[in-house]
PDB file of C-alpha atoms in Angstrom:
ATOM      1  CA  MET L 185       8.836  -0.620  51.471  1.00  0.00           C
ATOM      2  CA  THR L 186       7.686  -2.631  48.209  1.00  0.00           C
ATOM      3  CA  ALA L 187       9.624  -2.818  44.675  1.00  0.00           C
ATOM      4  CA  PRO L 188       8.518  -0.494  41.880  1.00  0.00           C
ATOM      5  CA  ILE L 189       5.757  -2.207  40.550  1.00  0.00           C
ATOM      6  CA  THR L 190       7.133  -2.114  36.916  1.00  0.00           C
ATOM      7  CA  ALA L 191      10.623  -3.577  38.116  1.00  0.00           C
ATOM      8  CA  PRO L 192       8.606  -7.309  37.106  1.00  0.00           C
ATOM      9  CA  LEU L 193       7.245  -6.258  34.473  1.00  0.00           C
ATOM     10  CA  ILE L 194      10.458  -5.173  32.157  1.00  0.00           C
ATOM     11  CA  PRO L 195      11.375  -8.779  31.253  1.00  0.00           C
ATOM     12  CA  ASP L 196       8.105  -9.971  30.191  1.00  0.00           C
ATOM     13  CA  LEU L 197       8.239  -6.566  28.337  1.00  0.00           C
ATOM     14  CA  ARG L 198      10.969  -7.714  26.453  1.00  0.00           C
ATOM     15  CA  GLN L 199      10.225 -10.826  26.384  1.00  0.00           C
ATOM     16  CA  THR L 200       6.789  -9.639  24.073  1.00  0.00           C
ATOM     17  CA  LEU L 201       8.725  -7.205  21.979  1.00  0.00           C
ATOM     18  CA  GLU L 202      11.244  -9.985  20.804  1.00  0.00           C
ATOM     19  CA  ALA L 203       8.664 -12.538  20.068  1.00  0.00           C
ATOM     20  CA  LEU L 204       6.648  -9.982  17.843  1.00  0.00           C
ATOM     21  CA  ARG L 205       6.669 -10.563  14.561  1.00  0.00           C
ATOM     22  CA  ARG L 206       5.587  -8.472  11.803  1.00  0.00           C
ATOM     23  CA  PRO L 207       6.113  -8.940   7.575  1.00  0.00           C
ATOM     24  CA  PRO L 208       9.697  -7.715   6.797  1.00  0.00           C
ATOM     25  CA  LEU L 209       8.638  -4.705   4.842  1.00  0.00           C
ATOM     26  CA  LEU L 210       6.470  -3.222   7.683  1.00  0.00           C
ATOM     27  CA  VAL L 211       9.334  -3.564   9.870  1.00  0.00           C
ATOM     28  CA  ARG L 212      11.437  -1.807   7.920  1.00  0.00           C
ATOM     29  CA  ALA L 213       9.332   0.909   6.852  1.00  0.00           C
ATOM     30  CA  ALA L 214       8.697   1.417  10.556  1.00  0.00           C
ATOM     31  CA  ARG L 215      12.931   1.664  10.853  1.00  0.00           C
ATOM     32  CA  PHE L 216      13.003   4.349   8.172  1.00  0.00           C
ATOM     33  CA  GLY L 217      10.415   6.529  10.775  1.00  0.00           C
ATOM     34  CA  VAL L 218      12.303   5.821  13.801  1.00  0.00           C
ATOM     35  CA  GLN L 219      14.888   8.786  13.555  1.00  0.00           C
ATOM     36  CA  ASP L 220      11.788  10.978  12.860  1.00  0.00           C
ATOM     37  CA  TYR L 221      10.454  10.081  16.183  1.00  0.00           C
ATOM     38  CA  SER L 222       8.894  12.606  18.384  1.00  0.00           C
ATOM     39  CA  ARG L 223       7.562  11.309  21.763  1.00  0.00           C
ATOM     40  CA  LYS L 224       5.710  14.759  23.147  1.00  0.00           C
ATOM     41  CA  ARG L 225       4.463  14.887  19.546  1.00  0.00           C
ATOM     42  CA  ASP L 226       3.775  10.888  17.816  1.00  0.00           C
ATOM     43  CA  LEU L 227       3.158   9.572  21.399  1.00  0.00           C
ATOM     44  CA  LYS L 228       0.176  11.639  22.508  1.00  0.00           C
ATOM     45  CA  ARG L 229      -1.728  11.208  18.640  1.00  0.00           C
ATOM     46  CA  LEU L 230      -1.359   7.351  19.331  1.00  0.00           C
ATOM     47  CA  LEU L 231      -2.401   6.854  22.548  1.00  0.00           C
ATOM     48  CA  HIS L 232      -5.213   9.592  22.347  1.00  0.00           C
ATOM     49  CA  THR L 233      -3.514  11.423  25.714  1.00  0.00           C
ATOM     50  CA  SER L 234      -2.486  14.244  26.842  1.00  0.00           C
ATOM     51  CA  ASP L 235       0.241  13.337  29.433  1.00  0.00           C
ATOM     52  CA  LEU L 236       2.707  11.014  28.335  1.00  0.00           C
ATOM     53  CA  PRO L 237       2.677   7.702  30.105  1.00  0.00           C
ATOM     54  CA  ARG L 238       6.531   6.082  30.961  1.00  0.00           C
ATOM     55  CA  PRO L 239       7.759   4.124  28.749  1.00  0.00           C
ATOM     56  CA  GLY L 240       7.099   0.604  29.842  1.00  0.00           C
ATOM     57  CA  ALA L 241       3.319   1.966  29.949  1.00  0.00           C
ATOM     58  CA  ALA L 242       3.575   3.031  26.694  1.00  0.00           C
ATOM     59  CA  LEU L 243       4.933   0.163  25.114  1.00  0.00           C
ATOM     60  CA  PHE L 244       1.906  -2.373  27.224  1.00  0.00           C
ATOM     61  CA  GLN L 245      -0.361   0.266  24.964  1.00  0.00           C
ATOM     62  CA  LEU L 246       1.501   0.724  22.409  1.00  0.00           C
ATOM     63  CA  ILE L 247       1.802  -3.676  21.529  1.00  0.00           C
ATOM     64  CA  ASP L 248      -2.518  -3.699  22.163  1.00  0.00           C
ATOM     65  CA  LEU L 249      -2.719  -1.365  19.505  1.00  0.00           C
ATOM     66  CA  GLU L 250      -0.567  -2.708  17.109  1.00  0.00           C
ATOM     67  CA  ALA L 251      -2.143  -5.851  17.461  1.00  0.00           C
ATOM     68  CA  GLU L 252      -5.440  -4.690  17.684  1.00  0.00           C
ATOM     69  CA  GLN L 253      -4.087  -3.466  13.647  1.00  0.00           C
ATOM     70  CA  ASP L 254      -2.207  -6.833  13.121  1.00  0.00           C
ATOM     71  CA  ALA L 255      -5.538  -8.705  13.630  1.00  0.00           C
ATOM     72  CA  LEU L 256      -7.038  -6.381  11.108  1.00  0.00           C
ATOM     73  CA  ARG L 257      -4.516  -6.878   8.260  1.00  0.00           C
ATOM     74  CA  ARG L 258      -5.018 -10.408   8.980  1.00  0.00           C
ATOM     75  CA  ALA L 259      -8.174 -10.671   8.618  1.00  0.00           C
ATOM     76  CA  GLY L 260      -8.145  -8.642   4.906  1.00  0.00           C
ATOM     77  CA  GLU L 261     -10.702  -6.172   7.271  1.00  0.00           C
ATOM     78  CA  ALA L 262     -11.118  -2.806   5.288  1.00  0.00           C
ATOM     79  CA  THR L 263     -10.722  -0.967   8.407  1.00  0.00           C
ATOM     80  CA  TYR L 264      -7.215  -2.140   8.296  1.00  0.00           C
ATOM     81  CA  ILE L 265      -4.829   1.011   8.613  1.00  0.00           C
ATOM     82  CA  LEU L 266      -1.639   0.558   6.534  1.00  0.00           C
ATOM     83  CA  THR L 267      -0.066   3.940   7.833  1.00  0.00           C
ATOM     84  CA  ARG L 268      -1.521   3.208  11.362  1.00  0.00           C
ATOM     85  CA  GLN L 269       0.640   0.260  11.981  1.00  0.00           C
ATOM     86  CA  ILE L 270       3.628   1.899  10.559  1.00  0.00           C
ATOM     87  CA  ASP L 271       3.522   4.232  12.796  1.00  0.00           C
ATOM     88  CA  LEU L 272       2.837   2.134  15.514  1.00  0.00           C
ATOM     89  CA  LEU L 273       5.705  -0.214  14.863  1.00  0.00           C
ATOM     90  CA  ILE L 274       7.438   3.051  14.587  1.00  0.00           C
ATOM     91  CA  ALA L 275       6.357   4.230  18.637  1.00  0.00           C
ATOM     92  CA  ILE L 276       7.472   0.817  19.864  1.00  0.00           C
ATOM     93  CA  MET L 277      10.832   1.176  17.987  1.00  0.00           C
ATOM     94  CA  ALA L 278      12.116   3.815  19.541  1.00  0.00           C
ATOM     95  CA  GLU L 279      10.275   3.299  22.933  1.00  0.00           C
ATOM     96  CA  ALA L 280      11.800   0.162  23.663  1.00  0.00           C
ATOM     97  CA  ARG L 281      14.923   2.170  22.930  1.00  0.00           C
ATOM     98  CA  LEU L 282      14.502   3.973  25.732  1.00  0.00           C
ATOM     99  CA  LEU L 283      13.736   0.750  28.475  1.00  0.00           C
ATOM    100  CA  PRO L 284      16.557   0.660  30.813  1.00  0.00           C
ATOM    101  CA  ARG L 285      19.183  -2.015  29.846  1.00  0.00           C
ATOM    102  CA  ALA L 286      19.050  -5.821  31.371  1.00  0.00           C
ATOM    103  CA  PRO L 287      22.300  -6.306  33.508  1.00  0.00           C
ATOM    104  CA  THR L 288      24.533  -8.345  31.906  1.00  0.00           C
ATOM    105  CA  LEU L 289      25.546 -11.355  33.820  1.00  0.00           C
ATOM    106  CA  PRO L 290      29.622 -11.703  34.265  1.00  0.00           C
TER     107      PRO L 290
END
């Protein structure tokens, strides 16, 4: 029997989240929204799906979508949507809280 596919991805996902750097104002705005985040409502809307993926899978999708918005922001593109980027950051923060905790070393 093989190990679950998602097990080795969790450390990589955590490293990706730790490396994520955004302007402080965007991060502060997103932190305010985390308390009102509803996975059922918001994740379906952001990912355009009727089925809710697991938190790890959702995070990979959300990170990709947010990176696209950030690239538009940095390039000064007219298609950049500030509220979409903040919504994606809110979802990333909320979904990251659902990941299993890494075991601590003695």
